[in-house]
Amino acid sequence: MTQERGAYGRERGRRRETHWRRVIDPEVAERIPYAGETYYGRPAIKKSHYSWPICAYLFIGGLAGAAQIIATLADLAGGDHDRNVVRAGRYIALGGALASPVLLIVDLHTPGRWYNMLRIFRPTSAMSLGSWTLAAFGTFSGLAAAAQAASDLAGAGAFRMIATAAGIPAAATGAVMCVYTAPLLASTNAPLWASAYRLLPGLFGATATATGAAAISLLAGTSERARRPLEQVGLVAAGAELALGLA
């Protein structure tokens, strides 16, 4: 028992000495890496509880939001040669809007209580804003995609006008979909996310834009004239993503 106490005391003394050497002498602190000693052997920072559904949601939700933005811009400012871009973007946005709630509900500890996310609206909570944004984005994306499908089948101009009208708020909420997960992650105590809270929204938005443009280009099968702007958008977004990632 005496030997065990002595070894325990020496270990505590070594840890205390290492701590104060770091505090007093910065040069020494740089040469002594943190060995991970904490109380009761527990890590100082908890491991992130986000699993694969959240990782998939970050990707799919951002892609869907960016696809809706590109489709709306092509609808408002493009010509007839951009109709495939508009159509593909709206259908991609609808698919992402349908898949995203499923991924979030799967990740909940109590999936049966998913409706609690919409019981209140709290502007200071990124999670509350994200829940309502996803609900609005899904609603308007569904209206735009349904009107687009009716226009494709019936060819009526009224359905095209409805799709355009629904696409504007869908694109606005899609912009929030692209970036709101960045402050959500930055609100945690993970140092990498918390220290980059100013850069994460731009990084997430650039990533979503690049993947959204790529998805539309793959699905639309458009002509060279319509595909070139998508490639330019993807190139600029990928460059911004690389710069923000390095920063």
Short mmCIF file of C-alpha atoms in Angstrom, two decimals:
data_model
loop_
_atom_site.label_atom_id
_atom_site.label_comp_id
_atom_site.label_asym_id
_atom_site.label_seq_id
_atom_site.Cartn_x
_atom_site.Cartn_y
_atom_site.Cartn_z
CA MET A 1 0.00 0.00 0.00
CA THR A 2 2.86 2.38 0.86
CA GLN A 3 4.56 1.66 -2.46
CA GLU A 4 1.34 2.32 -4.37
CA ARG A 5 0.84 5.63 -2.60
CA GLY A 6 4.41 6.59 -3.31
CA ALA A 7 4.07 5.82 -7.01
CA TYR A 8 0.79 7.72 -7.13
CA GLY A 9 2.37 10.72 -5.44
CA ARG A 10 5.33 10.73 -7.81
CA GLU A 11 3.00 10.57 -10.80
CA ARG A 12 0.95 13.50 -9.49
CA GLY A 13 4.13 15.45 -8.85
CA ARG A 14 5.37 14.80 -12.37
CA ARG A 15 2.09 15.99 -13.87
CA ARG A 16 2.07 19.10 -11.67
CA GLU A 17 5.66 19.93 -12.61
CA THR A 18 4.92 19.49 -16.30
CA HIS A 19 1.89 21.76 -15.97
CA TRP A 20 3.78 24.58 -14.30
CA ARG A 21 6.69 24.31 -16.71
CA ARG A 22 4.20 24.93 -19.47
CA VAL A 23 2.61 27.85 -17.66
CA ILE A 24 5.84 29.58 -16.66
CA ASP A 25 8.07 29.03 -19.67
CA PRO A 26 6.39 29.23 -23.12
CA GLU A 27 9.48 27.86 -24.85
CA VAL A 28 9.38 24.79 -22.66
CA ALA A 29 5.67 24.47 -23.26
CA GLU A 30 6.24 24.24 -27.00
CA ARG A 31 8.67 21.34 -26.52
CA ILE A 32 6.39 19.38 -24.15
CA PRO A 33 3.33 18.03 -25.95
CA TYR A 34 0.14 17.51 -24.04
CA ALA A 35 0.11 13.87 -22.97
CA GLY A 36 -3.64 13.71 -22.43
CA GLU A 37 -3.66 13.34 -18.62
CA THR A 38 -7.02 14.40 -17.19
CA TYR A 39 -9.11 13.57 -14.17
CA TYR A 40 -10.19 9.94 -14.02
CA GLY A 41 -8.64 9.29 -17.44
CA ARG A 42 -11.45 11.08 -19.27
CA PRO A 43 -10.72 13.27 -22.31
CA ALA A 44 -10.78 17.03 -21.84
CA ILE A 45 -13.14 17.41 -24.81
CA LYS A 46 -15.98 15.02 -25.48
CA LYS A 47 -16.10 13.21 -28.77
CA SER A 48 -18.64 14.59 -31.22
CA HIS A 49 -21.91 12.69 -31.02
CA TYR A 50 -22.73 13.35 -34.67
CA SER A 51 -22.87 10.11 -36.66
CA TRP A 52 -23.25 9.27 -40.34
CA PRO A 53 -26.85 10.60 -40.70
CA ILE A 54 -25.68 14.09 -39.74
CA CYS A 55 -22.67 13.85 -42.06
CA ALA A 56 -25.01 12.84 -44.88
CA TYR A 57 -27.43 15.63 -43.97
CA LEU A 58 -24.67 18.26 -44.10
CA PHE A 59 -23.84 17.14 -47.62
CA ILE A 60 -27.34 16.53 -48.99
CA GLY A 61 -28.95 19.57 -47.38
CA GLY A 62 -26.30 21.95 -48.68
CA LEU A 63 -26.39 20.39 -52.14
CA ALA A 64 -30.19 20.69 -52.30
CA GLY A 65 -30.15 24.32 -51.19
CA ALA A 66 -27.50 25.29 -53.74
CA ALA A 67 -29.31 23.40 -56.50
CA GLN A 68 -32.47 25.36 -55.78
CA ILE A 69 -30.57 28.65 -55.92
CA ILE A 70 -28.96 27.77 -59.25
CA ALA A 71 -32.31 26.63 -60.68
CA THR A 72 -34.03 29.85 -59.62
CA LEU A 73 -31.29 32.06 -61.06
CA ALA A 74 -31.38 30.10 -64.32
CA ASP A 75 -35.16 30.45 -64.42
CA LEU A 76 -35.14 34.21 -63.83
CA ALA A 77 -32.07 35.22 -65.84
CA GLY A 78 -31.57 32.36 -68.30
CA GLY A 79 -33.15 31.44 -71.59
CA ASP A 80 -34.86 28.45 -73.12
CA HIS A 81 -31.54 26.61 -73.34
CA ASP A 82 -31.41 26.65 -69.51
CA ARG A 83 -34.72 24.83 -68.98
CA ASN A 84 -32.95 21.53 -68.31
CA VAL A 85 -30.87 23.25 -65.63
CA VAL A 86 -34.00 24.64 -63.99
CA ARG A 87 -35.78 21.30 -64.13
CA ALA A 88 -32.85 19.31 -62.75
CA GLY A 89 -32.16 21.82 -59.98
CA ARG A 90 -35.76 21.76 -58.75
CA TYR A 91 -35.95 17.97 -58.74
CA ILE A 92 -32.60 17.69 -56.93
CA ALA A 93 -33.80 20.21 -54.35
CA LEU A 94 -36.99 18.20 -53.83
CA GLY A 95 -35.02 14.98 -53.35
CA GLY A 96 -32.74 16.65 -50.80
CA ALA A 97 -35.71 18.22 -49.00
CA LEU A 98 -37.32 14.78 -48.66
CA ALA A 99 -34.15 12.99 -47.54
CA SER A 100 -32.98 15.60 -45.04
CA PRO A 101 -35.78 15.21 -42.44
CA VAL A 102 -35.38 11.44 -42.56
CA LEU A 103 -31.66 11.73 -41.79
CA LEU A 104 -32.29 14.14 -38.91
CA ILE A 105 -35.04 11.97 -37.40
CA VAL A 106 -32.83 8.88 -37.62
CA ASP A 107 -30.09 10.69 -35.70
CA LEU A 108 -32.38 11.79 -32.85
CA HIS A 109 -32.03 9.87 -29.60
CA THR A 110 -35.84 9.69 -29.50
CA PRO A 111 -36.97 9.67 -33.14
CA GLY A 112 -40.64 9.55 -32.17
CA ARG A 113 -40.43 13.07 -30.77
CA TRP A 114 -39.20 14.80 -33.90
CA TYR A 115 -42.14 17.21 -33.75
CA ASN A 116 -40.59 18.85 -30.66
CA MET A 117 -38.17 20.59 -33.02
CA LEU A 118 -41.07 22.64 -34.37
CA ARG A 119 -42.92 23.36 -31.13
CA ILE A 120 -41.05 26.64 -30.59
CA PHE A 121 -39.10 29.15 -32.64
CA ARG A 122 -35.93 30.46 -31.02
CA PRO A 123 -33.94 32.93 -33.15
CA THR A 124 -30.86 32.55 -30.94
CA SER A 125 -30.67 28.80 -31.57
CA ALA A 126 -29.07 27.56 -34.79
CA MET A 127 -30.86 24.25 -34.38
CA SER A 128 -34.27 25.93 -34.07
CA LEU A 129 -33.58 28.13 -37.08
CA GLY A 130 -32.41 25.12 -39.04
CA SER A 131 -35.55 23.11 -38.23
CA TRP A 132 -37.86 25.86 -39.42
CA THR A 133 -35.67 26.59 -42.43
CA LEU A 134 -35.81 22.94 -43.47
CA ALA A 135 -39.60 22.92 -43.09
CA ALA A 136 -39.98 26.06 -45.22
CA PHE A 137 -37.43 24.87 -47.77
CA GLY A 138 -39.19 21.54 -48.15
CA THR A 139 -42.58 23.17 -48.55
CA PHE A 140 -41.56 25.66 -51.23
CA SER A 141 -39.30 23.17 -53.01
CA GLY A 142 -42.18 20.71 -53.15
CA LEU A 143 -44.47 23.35 -54.66
CA ALA A 144 -41.84 24.36 -57.23
CA ALA A 145 -41.10 20.76 -58.20
CA ALA A 146 -44.81 19.85 -58.43
CA ALA A 147 -45.53 22.85 -60.64
CA GLN A 148 -42.46 22.01 -62.73
CA ALA A 149 -43.68 18.45 -63.21
CA ALA A 150 -47.15 19.69 -64.17
CA SER A 151 -45.59 22.11 -66.63
CA ASP A 152 -43.48 19.32 -68.14
CA LEU A 153 -46.52 17.09 -68.58
CA ALA A 154 -49.20 19.60 -69.53
CA GLY A 155 -47.10 22.37 -70.98
CA ALA A 156 -49.31 25.05 -69.42
CA GLY A 157 -47.72 28.43 -68.82
CA ALA A 158 -49.62 28.87 -65.56
CA PHE A 159 -47.75 26.00 -63.94
CA ARG A 160 -44.46 27.52 -65.01
CA MET A 161 -45.44 30.80 -63.34
CA ILE A 162 -46.34 28.94 -60.15
CA ALA A 163 -42.98 27.16 -60.22
CA THR A 164 -41.19 30.48 -60.62
CA ALA A 165 -43.15 32.06 -57.78
CA ALA A 166 -42.47 29.14 -55.44
CA GLY A 167 -38.84 28.95 -56.50
CA ILE A 168 -37.98 32.40 -55.13
CA PRO A 169 -38.72 31.65 -51.44
CA ALA A 170 -37.33 28.17 -51.98
CA ALA A 171 -34.04 29.69 -53.12
CA ALA A 172 -34.03 32.12 -50.17
CA THR A 173 -34.46 29.32 -47.65
CA GLY A 174 -32.04 27.22 -49.69
CA ALA A 175 -29.36 29.84 -49.09
CA VAL A 176 -29.88 29.42 -45.36
CA MET A 177 -29.78 25.64 -45.79
CA CYS A 178 -26.31 25.94 -47.29
CA VAL A 179 -24.75 27.78 -44.37
CA TYR A 180 -26.80 27.40 -41.17
CA THR A 181 -25.08 24.13 -40.22
CA ALA A 182 -21.79 26.04 -39.92
CA PRO A 183 -22.81 28.10 -36.85
CA LEU A 184 -24.52 24.99 -35.53
CA LEU A 185 -21.18 23.16 -35.49
CA ALA A 186 -19.28 26.24 -34.31
CA SER A 187 -21.54 26.42 -31.24
CA THR A 188 -19.98 23.24 -29.89
CA ASN A 189 -16.80 23.02 -27.83
CA ALA A 190 -14.75 21.32 -30.56
CA PRO A 191 -11.76 23.68 -30.95
CA LEU A 192 -11.44 23.25 -34.72
CA TRP A 193 -15.06 24.26 -35.33
CA ALA A 194 -15.31 26.90 -32.62
CA SER A 195 -12.11 28.71 -33.64
CA ALA A 196 -13.16 28.90 -37.31
CA TYR A 197 -16.67 30.20 -36.73
CA ARG A 198 -16.07 33.16 -39.07
CA LEU A 199 -14.89 30.97 -41.96
CA LEU A 200 -17.20 27.96 -41.65
CA PRO A 201 -20.31 29.57 -43.22
CA GLY A 202 -18.36 30.61 -46.31
CA LEU A 203 -16.72 27.19 -46.51
CA PHE A 204 -20.03 25.38 -46.25
CA GLY A 205 -21.65 27.69 -48.79
CA ALA A 206 -18.81 27.25 -51.28
CA THR A 207 -18.89 23.46 -50.87
CA ALA A 208 -22.65 23.35 -51.35
CA THR A 209 -22.44 25.51 -54.48
CA ALA A 210 -19.73 23.35 -56.04
CA THR A 211 -21.57 20.09 -55.36
CA GLY A 212 -24.92 21.56 -56.42
CA ALA A 213 -23.55 22.73 -59.76
CA ALA A 214 -21.90 19.35 -60.31
CA ALA A 215 -25.11 17.46 -59.50
CA ILE A 216 -27.17 19.57 -61.90
CA SER A 217 -24.58 19.15 -64.63
CA LEU A 218 -24.68 15.36 -64.21
CA LEU A 219 -28.46 15.08 -64.09
CA ALA A 220 -29.45 17.68 -66.67
CA GLY A 221 -27.39 16.39 -69.57
CA THR A 222 -27.47 19.88 -70.99
CA SER A 223 -25.87 21.32 -74.10
CA GLU A 224 -22.46 22.90 -74.09
CA ARG A 225 -23.99 26.36 -73.97
CA ALA A 226 -25.94 25.57 -70.81
CA ARG A 227 -23.22 23.48 -69.19
CA ARG A 228 -20.46 26.11 -69.45
CA PRO A 229 -21.99 28.45 -66.81
CA LEU A 230 -22.36 25.50 -64.44
CA GLU A 231 -18.71 24.64 -64.89
CA GLN A 232 -17.73 28.24 -64.23
CA VAL A 233 -19.84 28.35 -61.08
CA GLY A 234 -18.34 25.08 -59.90
CA LEU A 235 -14.80 26.29 -60.60
CA VAL A 236 -15.24 29.53 -58.67
CA ALA A 237 -16.93 27.74 -55.77
CA ALA A 238 -14.23 25.07 -55.64
CA GLY A 239 -11.55 27.77 -55.60
CA ALA A 240 -13.29 29.55 -52.73
CA GLU A 241 -13.65 26.24 -50.92
CA LEU A 242 -9.93 25.54 -51.26
CA ALA A 243 -8.96 29.03 -50.06
CA LEU A 244 -11.27 28.91 -47.05
CA GLY A 245 -10.16 25.39 -46.20
CA LEU A 246 -6.52 26.48 -46.16
CA ALA A 247 -7.39 29.54 -44.09
#
